[in-house]
Amino acid sequence: MRDISLHILDIAQNSLAANASLVEISVEETSDYIEVTIKDNGKGMSEEELKKVTDPFYTTRKTRKVGLGLSLFKQNVELTNGSFSIESKPNVGTVVNAKFNRHSIDCLPLGDLLETFITLIILNPDTDFVFKHKSPVKDYQLDTRELKTVLNEIKINEIPVINWIREDYNG
Amino acid sequence: MKKTIADLEKIRMEVLKNIDLRNSKEEVRIVVGMGTCGISAGAREVLNALVEEINRRELKNIKVVPTGCVGMCRLEPMFDVYKDGEKVTYVEMTPEKARQVVVEHLVNNRIIEDYTIGKRAKE
Ligand SMILES: Nc1ncnc2c1ncn2[C@@H]1O[C@H](COP(=O)(O)OP(=O)(O)OP(=O)(O)O)[C@@H](O)[C@H]1O
Ligand SMILES: [Mg+2]
């Protein structure tokens, strides 16, 4: 995976596959670390499943024998001497947290976080998202539930709305 | 510029106006592979190119939806186009190729055989 924003898109796909109706993605940057948290209210995992989940040879999918997403993410965080954790409860949801150490030469670049947010909205207009991006020069938050109360019958993935989000983020 | 809720209200009214003008005849469905293999091969950029080109040409009634890994990771990024009761699978896509598919397949009704997986299944 080329950068952290693509990892986030990939990990969020797990939340969507777990039928989450709300996915909260938070990215906090300092000069020392990049911390990523992805929280969902999807179907969650049992303790048994959770133990196996970062094992690349574990997956519930039927089209392939190995799952890659979580183990790859964990591996890329740990390469930087960062920290990785995943918590999950059946019928409650899952929280994935990763802290990349920016001082490591193996730390991936953040990449285009806005494109990841927008891709998620375009493909999943009926799912709710909370996006947060905090850095020394940015304090951004978007809650799609708030947008939807204004938009009413208009889909959030209509292009003028997407352009509004782009400008809001870059503002 | 930081946008406001008032801007969003305006957008809502504009979109509502345009929706009335749309003829809601049959839909085209594009299913994009968004598994780990797809994303690491460039699916996000391919998807964004699709959406951009569809909007640039003001094509209506096209739905773009995600799917997971379908077990052909080496051929990612890939997507299926469902149109006129037929499914066509495009493989090893790039943003540029995806734009060509929009123009040729969706606008001109010509499948780009060179980009397909080769097996076209009647639905
Ligand atoms: N947020 C989540 N909620 C519920 N189950 C999850 C969640 N994240 C992961 N899982 C479970 O863990 C398994 C492994 O996830 P992982 O992302 O590593 O691989 P995958 O999604 O199966 O395949 P890939 O990511 O390679 O396309 C999933 O198949 C799923 O069963
Ligand atoms: Mg996955």
JSON list of C-alpha atoms in Angstrom, two decimals, chain A residues 4-5 7-8 24-39 73 77 80 82-87 95-103 107-110 113 117 131-136:
[
{"chain": "A", "resi": 4, "resn": "ILE", "atom": "CA", "xyz": [-1.77, 5.81, 4.85]},
{"chain": "A", "resi": 5, "resn": "SER", "atom": "CA", "xyz": [-4.84, 7.32, 3.17]},
{"chain": "A", "resi": 7, "resn": "HIS", "atom": "CA", "xyz": [-4.83, 1.97, 4.12]},
{"chain": "A", "resi": 8, "resn": "ILE", "atom": "CA", "xyz": [-7.65, 3.96, 5.72]},
{"chain": "A", "resi": 24, "resn": "GLU", "atom": "CA", "xyz": [-15.76, 7.41, 12.33]},
{"chain": "A", "resi": 25, "resn": "ILE", "atom": "CA", "xyz": [-12.33, 8.11, 10.91]},
{"chain": "A", "resi": 26, "resn": "SER", "atom": "CA", "xyz": [-9.92, 10.30, 12.74]},
{"chain": "A", "resi": 27, "resn": "VAL", "atom": "CA", "xyz": [-6.39, 11.30, 11.73]},
{"chain": "A", "resi": 28, "resn": "GLU", "atom": "CA", "xyz": [-4.16, 13.29, 14.02]},
{"chain": "A", "resi": 29, "resn": "GLU", "atom": "CA", "xyz": [-0.77, 14.51, 12.87]},
{"chain": "A", "resi": 30, "resn": "THR", "atom": "CA", "xyz": [2.02, 15.96, 14.92]},
{"chain": "A", "resi": 31, "resn": "SER", "atom": "CA", "xyz": [5.67, 16.30, 14.01]},
{"chain": "A", "resi": 32, "resn": "ASP", "atom": "CA", "xyz": [6.27, 13.02, 15.84]},
{"chain": "A", "resi": 33, "resn": "TYR", "atom": "CA", "xyz": [3.45, 10.75, 14.76]},
{"chain": "A", "resi": 34, "resn": "ILE", "atom": "CA", "xyz": [0.41, 10.14, 12.59]},
{"chain": "A", "resi": 35, "resn": "GLU", "atom": "CA", "xyz": [-2.40, 8.54, 14.55]},
{"chain": "A", "resi": 36, "resn": "VAL", "atom": "CA", "xyz": [-5.30, 6.88, 12.77]},
{"chain": "A", "resi": 37, "resn": "THR", "atom": "CA", "xyz": [-8.51, 5.65, 14.40]},
{"chain": "A", "resi": 38, "resn": "ILE", "atom": "CA", "xyz": [-11.29, 3.89, 12.53]},
{"chain": "A", "resi": 39, "resn": "LYS", "atom": "CA", "xyz": [-14.36, 3.09, 14.58]},
{"chain": "A", "resi": 73, "resn": "PHE", "atom": "CA", "xyz": [-1.75, -2.25, 7.97]},
{"chain": "A", "resi": 77, "resn": "VAL", "atom": "CA", "xyz": [2.74, 0.54, 11.47]},
{"chain": "A", "resi": 80, "resn": "THR", "atom": "CA", "xyz": [8.00, 2.33, 12.18]},
{"chain": "A", "resi": 82, "resn": "GLY", "atom": "CA", "xyz": [4.62, 2.51, 16.11]},
{"chain": "A", "resi": 83, "resn": "SER", "atom": "CA", "xyz": [1.65, 0.93, 17.82]},
{"chain": "A", "resi": 84, "resn": "PHE", "atom": "CA", "xyz": [-1.37, -0.96, 16.53]},
{"chain": "A", "resi": 85, "resn": "SER", "atom": "CA", "xyz": [-4.48, -2.15, 18.29]},
{"chain": "A", "resi": 86, "resn": "ILE", "atom": "CA", "xyz": [-7.85, -3.56, 17.39]},
{"chain": "A", "resi": 87, "resn": "GLU", "atom": "CA", "xyz": [-10.82, -3.97, 19.70]},
{"chain": "A", "resi": 95, "resn": "VAL", "atom": "CA", "xyz": [-12.10, 0.12, 16.71]},
{"chain": "A", "resi": 96, "resn": "VAL", "atom": "CA", "xyz": [-8.77, 0.03, 14.89]},
{"chain": "A", "resi": 97, "resn": "ASN", "atom": "CA", "xyz": [-6.04, 2.35, 16.13]},
{"chain": "A", "resi": 98, "resn": "ALA", "atom": "CA", "xyz": [-2.61, 2.85, 14.61]},
{"chain": "A", "resi": 99, "resn": "LYS", "atom": "CA", "xyz": [0.14, 5.25, 15.53]},
{"chain": "A", "resi": 100, "resn": "PHE", "atom": "CA", "xyz": [2.86, 5.68, 12.91]},
{"chain": "A", "resi": 101, "resn": "ASN", "atom": "CA", "xyz": [6.19, 6.98, 14.12]},
{"chain": "A", "resi": 102, "resn": "ARG", "atom": "CA", "xyz": [7.15, 9.80, 11.77]},
{"chain": "A", "resi": 103, "resn": "HIS", "atom": "CA", "xyz": [10.81, 9.66, 12.73]},
{"chain": "A", "resi": 107, "resn": "CYS", "atom": "CA", "xyz": [6.86, 5.73, 7.85]},
{"chain": "A", "resi": 108, "resn": "LEU", "atom": "CA", "xyz": [4.47, 5.92, 4.90]},
{"chain": "A", "resi": 109, "resn": "PRO", "atom": "CA", "xyz": [3.33, 9.36, 3.73]},
{"chain": "A", "resi": 110, "resn": "LEU", "atom": "CA", "xyz": [-0.20, 10.35, 4.73]},
{"chain": "A", "resi": 113, "resn": "LEU", "atom": "CA", "xyz": [-6.93, 11.95, 2.85]},
{"chain": "A", "resi": 117, "resn": "PHE", "atom": "CA", "xyz": [-13.10, 10.60, 2.43]},
{"chain": "A", "resi": 131, "resn": "PHE", "atom": "CA", "xyz": [-14.19, 12.49, 9.39]},
{"chain": "A", "resi": 132, "resn": "LYS", "atom": "CA", "xyz": [-11.60, 14.27, 11.47]},
{"chain": "A", "resi": 133, "resn": "HIS", "atom": "CA", "xyz": [-8.23, 15.55, 10.38]},
{"chain": "A", "resi": 134, "resn": "LYS", "atom": "CA", "xyz": [-6.14, 17.37, 12.90]},
{"chain": "A", "resi": 135, "resn": "SER", "atom": "CA", "xyz": [-2.65, 18.74, 12.32]},
{"chain": "A", "resi": 136, "resn": "PRO", "atom": "CA", "xyz": [-0.69, 21.80, 13.48]}
]
